Amino acid sequence: MGQNIWKDGIIGLMVGDALGVPVEFSSREDREHDPVIGMRAYGTHNQPVGTWSDDSSMTLATLDSIKQKGKIDYKDIMDKFTEWCLYADYTPFQEVFDIGVATSRAIIQYGKGTDPIDCGGKTEWDNGNGSLMRILPVCLYLYNRQKMICTSENESIYLIHNVSALTHAHLRSQIACGIYYFMVKSVLSREGDLLAKLQWGIDAACQYYRSDLNNYKELGYFSRLFDLNAFRQLSKDQIKSSGYVVDTLEAVTWCLITTTSYKEAVLQAVNLGDDTDTVGAITGSLAGLYYGYNEIPEQWIKTLQRLEWIEQLLCYD
């Protein structure tokens, strides 16, 4: 596996997460009066500076499973999610302080013996961003795998949808993860500026999903992203930063295409308020992949709790 893209994307994600943790659930008005300009301590969850949340914990658990198994193993991923939830593995201080209701419910279902891919909620109300926030390692694994053995998009999307379904099994959440996968691929493989790369990814996702009429209704929820030149003209007031998966993907994309650096993108994301850690994390993942690890402020990286352990987890033979 290519180490650089893992480092770019996952450190990018974790820094964005840690920036957002102290101000999670704060209003946009609060952020306008007191904007985040760097790493903070305490705040919403009363955690030390550089503390990361469930977004990073579940991302690291997924990464660790892929690293150990060399493949996507649904049961092993759920085992590691359970170790995180019950025993605080993959956390900064052996404490779980932020876990979504849908994720918690899915882990409980798994503990009762439910098959891993049947654990996630399937209703209209099960479309939080809890699978989108942790899907990056799967996307990077499939990107590398596709380069090596030319696997089909059908196989990749099948795996992504199933990994989403571990906690979020509604088609809308699965499509959000699929769109993100195509965005990751385009950032890593296409030429052009960030808007052009993301537009290519969204176009590829639309082409893929439109091949099945069953996807049309759900794909329509993402229609504001279809023309990024128009989307970037929207004002901040027209962007929501809630935990709803469509709002999150829109907010992330808007932050990326209205800024010109990693630092600017993640600060824009966090200062939207509301679900600051997740919007910051997902923005940071794509910004990290595009701008590269060296463009992430060094002091922010050094502030991350358990940095040495994180770096070891990111090392591949």
Coordinates of C-alpha atoms in Angstrom, one line a residue:
M1 CA 0.0 0.0 0.0
G2 CA 1.2 3.5 -0.8
Q3 CA 2.1 5.1 2.6
N4 CA 2.0 8.7 1.4
I5 CA -1.7 8.8 0.5
W6 CA -2.6 7.1 3.8
K7 CA -0.6 9.7 5.7
D8 CA -2.0 12.6 3.6
G9 CA -5.6 11.5 4.0
I10 CA -5.8 10.1 7.6
I11 CA -3.6 12.8 9.2
G12 CA -5.7 15.3 7.2
L13 CA -8.9 13.8 8.6
M14 CA -7.6 13.6 12.2
V15 CA -6.4 17.2 12.3
G16 CA -9.8 18.4 11.0
D17 CA -11.5 16.3 13.6
A18 CA -9.4 17.6 16.4
L19 CA -10.0 21.2 15.3
G20 CA -13.7 20.6 15.5
V21 CA -14.0 18.7 18.7
P22 CA -13.9 21.7 21.1
V23 CA -16.7 23.5 19.3
E24 CA -19.0 20.7 18.3
F25 CA -22.7 21.6 18.3
S26 CA -21.9 25.3 18.6
S27 CA -23.9 27.7 16.4
R28 CA -22.7 29.4 13.3
E29 CA -23.3 32.7 15.1
D30 CA -21.0 31.6 17.9
R31 CA -18.3 30.8 15.4
E32 CA -18.7 34.1 13.7
H33 CA -18.2 35.9 17.0
D34 CA -15.3 33.6 18.1
P35 CA -13.9 31.9 15.0
V36 CA -11.6 28.9 15.4
I37 CA -8.1 29.9 14.1
G38 CA -6.1 26.9 15.5
M39 CA -6.2 24.0 17.9
R40 CA -8.2 24.6 21.1
A41 CA -8.5 22.8 24.4
Y42 CA -11.6 21.7 26.3
G43 CA -14.8 23.3 25.1
T44 CA -17.8 21.1 24.2
H45 CA -16.4 17.8 25.4
N46 CA -13.9 19.2 28.0
Q47 CA -11.0 17.4 26.3
P48 CA -7.3 18.5 26.1
V49 CA -6.0 20.1 23.0
G50 CA -5.4 17.8 20.0
T51 CA -8.1 15.3 21.1
W52 CA -9.9 13.5 18.3
S53 CA -13.3 12.0 18.3
D54 CA -15.3 8.9 17.1
D55 CA -14.6 10.0 13.5
S56 CA -10.9 9.3 13.9
S57 CA -11.4 6.3 16.2
M58 CA -13.6 4.5 13.7
T59 CA -11.3 5.5 10.9
L60 CA -8.3 4.1 12.7
A61 CA -10.2 0.9 13.7
T62 CA -11.0 0.4 10.0
L63 CA -7.5 1.1 9.0
D64 CA -6.1 -1.4 11.5
S65 CA -8.5 -4.1 10.3
I66 CA -7.4 -3.6 6.7
K67 CA -3.8 -3.5 7.7
Q68 CA -4.0 -6.8 9.7
K69 CA -6.3 -8.7 7.4
G70 CA -5.0 -7.3 4.0
K71 CA -8.6 -7.2 2.9
I72 CA -12.1 -5.8 3.8
D73 CA -13.3 -8.1 6.5
Y74 CA -16.8 -7.0 7.8
K75 CA -16.7 -9.1 11.0
D76 CA -13.2 -7.9 11.9
I77 CA -14.1 -4.3 11.4
M78 CA -17.2 -4.7 13.6
D79 CA -15.1 -6.5 16.2
K80 CA -12.8 -3.5 16.3
F81 CA -15.7 -1.1 16.4
T82 CA -16.9 -3.1 19.4
E83 CA -13.5 -2.9 21.1
W84 CA -13.6 0.9 20.6
C85 CA -17.2 1.3 21.9
L86 CA -16.9 -1.1 24.9
Y87 CA -13.2 -0.9 25.8
A88 CA -12.2 2.5 24.4
D89 CA -9.6 1.1 22.0
Y90 CA -8.5 3.6 19.3
T91 CA -9.2 6.6 21.5
P92 CA -6.8 9.2 22.8
F93 CA -7.4 8.7 26.5
Q94 CA -9.1 5.3 26.9
E95 CA -12.5 7.1 27.0
V96 CA -15.3 7.2 24.5
F97 CA -16.9 10.6 24.7
D98 CA -18.7 10.9 21.4
I99 CA -20.7 8.1 19.7
G100 CA -23.7 8.4 17.4
V101 CA -27.0 6.8 18.2
A102 CA -27.1 4.8 14.9
T103 CA -23.6 3.5 15.4
S104 CA -24.2 2.5 19.0
R105 CA -27.4 0.7 18.0
A106 CA -25.6 -1.2 15.2
I107 CA -22.8 -2.3 17.6
I108 CA -25.5 -3.5 20.0
Q109 CA -27.1 -5.5 17.2
Y110 CA -23.8 -7.0 16.3
G111 CA -23.3 -8.0 19.9
K112 CA -26.6 -9.9 19.8
G113 CA -25.3 -12.0 16.9
T114 CA -26.7 -10.1 13.9
D115 CA -24.7 -10.5 10.7
P116 CA -22.3 -7.5 10.3
I117 CA -23.9 -6.1 7.2
D118 CA -27.4 -6.4 8.7
C119 CA -26.5 -4.3 11.7
G120 CA -27.0 -0.8 10.3
G121 CA -30.3 1.1 10.3
K122 CA -32.2 1.0 7.0
T123 CA -34.9 3.7 7.5
E124 CA -35.2 7.3 6.2
W125 CA -34.0 8.4 9.7
D126 CA -30.8 6.4 9.6
N127 CA -29.0 8.8 7.3
G128 CA -26.5 10.5 9.6
N129 CA -22.9 10.9 8.6
G130 CA -21.6 8.1 10.7
S131 CA -20.5 5.8 7.9
L132 CA -19.2 8.6 5.6
M133 CA -16.9 9.9 8.3
R134 CA -15.0 6.6 8.6
I135 CA -15.0 5.3 5.0
L136 CA -11.6 6.8 3.9
P137 CA -9.5 3.7 4.6
V138 CA -11.8 1.6 2.5
C139 CA -11.6 4.0 -0.4
L140 CA -7.8 4.2 -0.2
Y141 CA -7.5 0.4 0.0
L142 CA -9.8 0.0 -3.1
Y143 CA -8.0 2.7 -5.0
N144 CA -4.7 0.9 -4.5
R145 CA -6.2 -2.5 -5.2
Q146 CA -7.8 -1.3 -8.4
K147 CA -4.5 0.0 -9.7
M148 CA -2.8 -3.4 -8.9
I149 CA -5.4 -5.9 -10.2
C150 CA -7.9 -3.8 -12.2
T151 CA -11.0 -4.6 -10.2
S152 CA -14.3 -3.3 -11.4
E153 CA -16.3 -0.4 -10.0
N154 CA -19.1 -2.8 -9.2
E155 CA -16.9 -4.7 -6.9
S156 CA -15.6 -1.5 -5.2
I157 CA -19.0 0.0 -4.7
Y158 CA -20.4 -3.3 -3.4
L159 CA -17.7 -3.3 -0.7
I160 CA -18.2 0.4 0.1
H161 CA -21.9 -0.1 0.4
N162 CA -21.5 -3.1 2.7
V163 CA -19.0 -1.3 5.0
S164 CA -21.4 1.6 5.2
A165 CA -24.2 -0.8 6.1
L166 CA -22.3 -2.0 9.2
T167 CA -23.8 1.1 10.8
H168 CA -25.8 2.9 8.1
A169 CA -27.6 0.7 5.6
H170 CA -30.0 3.1 3.9
L171 CA -29.2 3.6 0.3
R172 CA -28.7 7.4 0.7
S173 CA -25.9 6.9 3.2
Q174 CA -24.4 4.2 0.9
I175 CA -24.5 6.5 -2.1
A176 CA -22.9 9.3 -0.1
C177 CA -20.0 6.9 0.6
G178 CA -19.9 5.9 -3.0
I179 CA -19.8 9.6 -4.2
Y180 CA -17.0 10.2 -1.7
Y181 CA -15.1 7.2 -3.1
F182 CA -15.2 8.6 -6.6
M183 CA -14.1 12.0 -5.2
V184 CA -11.1 10.3 -3.5
K185 CA -10.2 8.5 -6.7
S186 CA -10.4 11.7 -8.8
V187 CA -8.3 13.7 -6.3
L188 CA -5.6 11.0 -6.5
S189 CA -5.7 10.2 -10.2
R190 CA -7.0 13.1 -12.3
E191 CA -5.3 16.3 -13.5
G192 CA -6.5 19.8 -12.8
D193 CA -7.4 22.0 -9.8
L194 CA -9.4 20.7 -6.9
L195 CA -12.8 21.8 -8.3
A196 CA -12.1 20.0 -11.6
K197 CA -11.0 16.9 -9.8
L198 CA -14.1 16.8 -7.6
Q199 CA -16.4 17.5 -10.5
W200 CA -14.9 14.6 -12.3
G201 CA -15.5 12.4 -9.3
I202 CA -19.1 13.5 -9.0
D203 CA -19.7 13.0 -12.7
A204 CA -18.2 9.5 -12.5
A205 CA -20.5 8.7 -9.5
C206 CA -23.6 10.0 -11.3
Q207 CA -22.7 7.9 -14.3
Y208 CA -22.3 4.8 -12.2
Y209 CA -25.4 5.2 -10.1
R210 CA -27.6 6.3 -13.0
S211 CA -27.0 2.9 -14.6
D212 CA -29.5 1.5 -12.2
L213 CA -33.0 3.1 -12.1
N214 CA -33.4 2.1 -8.5
N215 CA -30.8 4.7 -7.6
Y216 CA -32.5 7.7 -9.3
K217 CA -34.6 8.9 -6.3
E218 CA -31.8 8.7 -3.8
L219 CA -29.2 10.2 -6.2
G220 CA -31.5 13.2 -6.5
Y221 CA -30.9 14.2 -2.9
F222 CA -27.3 15.1 -4.0
S223 CA -28.3 17.1 -7.0
R224 CA -26.9 20.4 -5.8
L225 CA -23.4 18.9 -6.2
F226 CA -23.9 18.0 -9.8
D227 CA -22.6 21.4 -11.1
L228 CA -19.8 22.6 -8.8
N229 CA -19.3 25.9 -10.6
A230 CA -22.9 26.8 -9.7
F231 CA -22.6 25.2 -6.2
R232 CA -19.5 27.3 -5.3
Q233 CA -21.5 30.5 -5.9
L234 CA -23.9 29.6 -3.0
S235 CA -23.5 31.8 0.1
K236 CA -22.6 30.3 3.5
D237 CA -26.2 30.8 4.6
Q238 CA -27.2 28.3 1.9
I239 CA -24.9 25.6 3.3
K240 CA -26.0 23.4 6.3
S241 CA -23.4 21.7 8.5
S242 CA -25.7 19.2 10.3
G243 CA -25.1 15.5 10.9
Y244 CA -27.4 14.6 8.0
V245 CA -25.3 12.9 5.4
V246 CA -26.4 15.0 2.5
D247 CA -25.7 18.3 4.4
T248 CA -22.3 17.0 5.4
L249 CA -21.2 16.1 1.9
E250 CA -22.4 19.4 0.6
A251 CA -20.7 21.3 3.4
V252 CA -17.4 19.5 2.8
T253 CA -17.5 20.0 -0.9
W254 CA -18.4 23.7 -0.5
C255 CA -15.5 24.3 1.9
L256 CA -13.1 22.6 -0.5
I257 CA -14.0 24.5 -3.6
T258 CA -14.2 28.0 -1.9
T259 CA -10.7 27.8 -0.4
T260 CA -7.2 27.5 -1.6
S261 CA -5.3 25.6 1.1
Y262 CA -5.6 22.8 3.6
K263 CA -5.6 25.3 6.5
E264 CA -8.3 27.5 5.0
A265 CA -10.5 24.6 4.0
V266 CA -10.6 23.0 7.5
L267 CA -11.1 26.3 9.3
Q268 CA -13.9 27.1 6.9
A269 CA -15.5 23.7 7.7
V270 CA -15.2 24.0 11.5
N271 CA -16.4 27.6 11.5
L272 CA -19.7 26.6 9.9
G273 CA -20.6 25.3 13.4
D274 CA -22.9 22.4 14.3
D275 CA -21.3 19.0 13.4
T276 CA -17.8 20.6 13.4
D277 CA -15.7 17.5 14.1
T278 CA -17.2 15.4 11.3
V279 CA -17.4 18.2 8.7
G280 CA -13.9 19.2 9.7
A281 CA -12.7 15.6 9.5
I282 CA -14.1 14.8 6.0
T283 CA -13.0 18.1 4.6
G284 CA -9.5 17.5 6.1
S285 CA -9.3 14.0 4.5
L286 CA -9.9 15.3 0.9
A287 CA -7.8 18.5 1.5
G288 CA -5.0 16.3 2.9
L289 CA -5.1 14.1 -0.2
Y290 CA -5.1 17.1 -2.5
Y291 CA -2.6 19.5 -0.8
G292 CA -0.5 16.8 0.8
Y293 CA 0.8 16.1 4.3
N294 CA 3.4 18.9 4.1
E295 CA 0.8 21.5 3.7
I296 CA -1.0 20.6 6.9
P297 CA 0.3 23.0 9.6
E298 CA 3.1 21.2 11.4
Q299 CA 2.0 22.6 14.8
W300 CA -1.5 21.2 14.4
I301 CA 0.0 17.7 13.6
K302 CA 2.3 17.8 16.6
T303 CA -0.7 18.7 18.8
L304 CA -2.5 15.5 17.9
Q305 CA -2.8 13.2 21.0
R306 CA -1.0 9.8 20.6
L307 CA 0.8 11.0 17.5
E308 CA 3.6 8.4 17.7
W309 CA 1.1 5.6 17.9
I310 CA -0.9 7.0 15.0
E311 CA 2.2 7.2 12.9
Q312 CA 3.1 3.6 13.7
L313 CA -0.4 2.5 12.6
L314 CA 0.1 4.4 9.3
C315 CA 3.4 2.6 8.5
Y316 CA 3.2 -0.3 6.0
D317 CA 6.0 -2.7 5.2

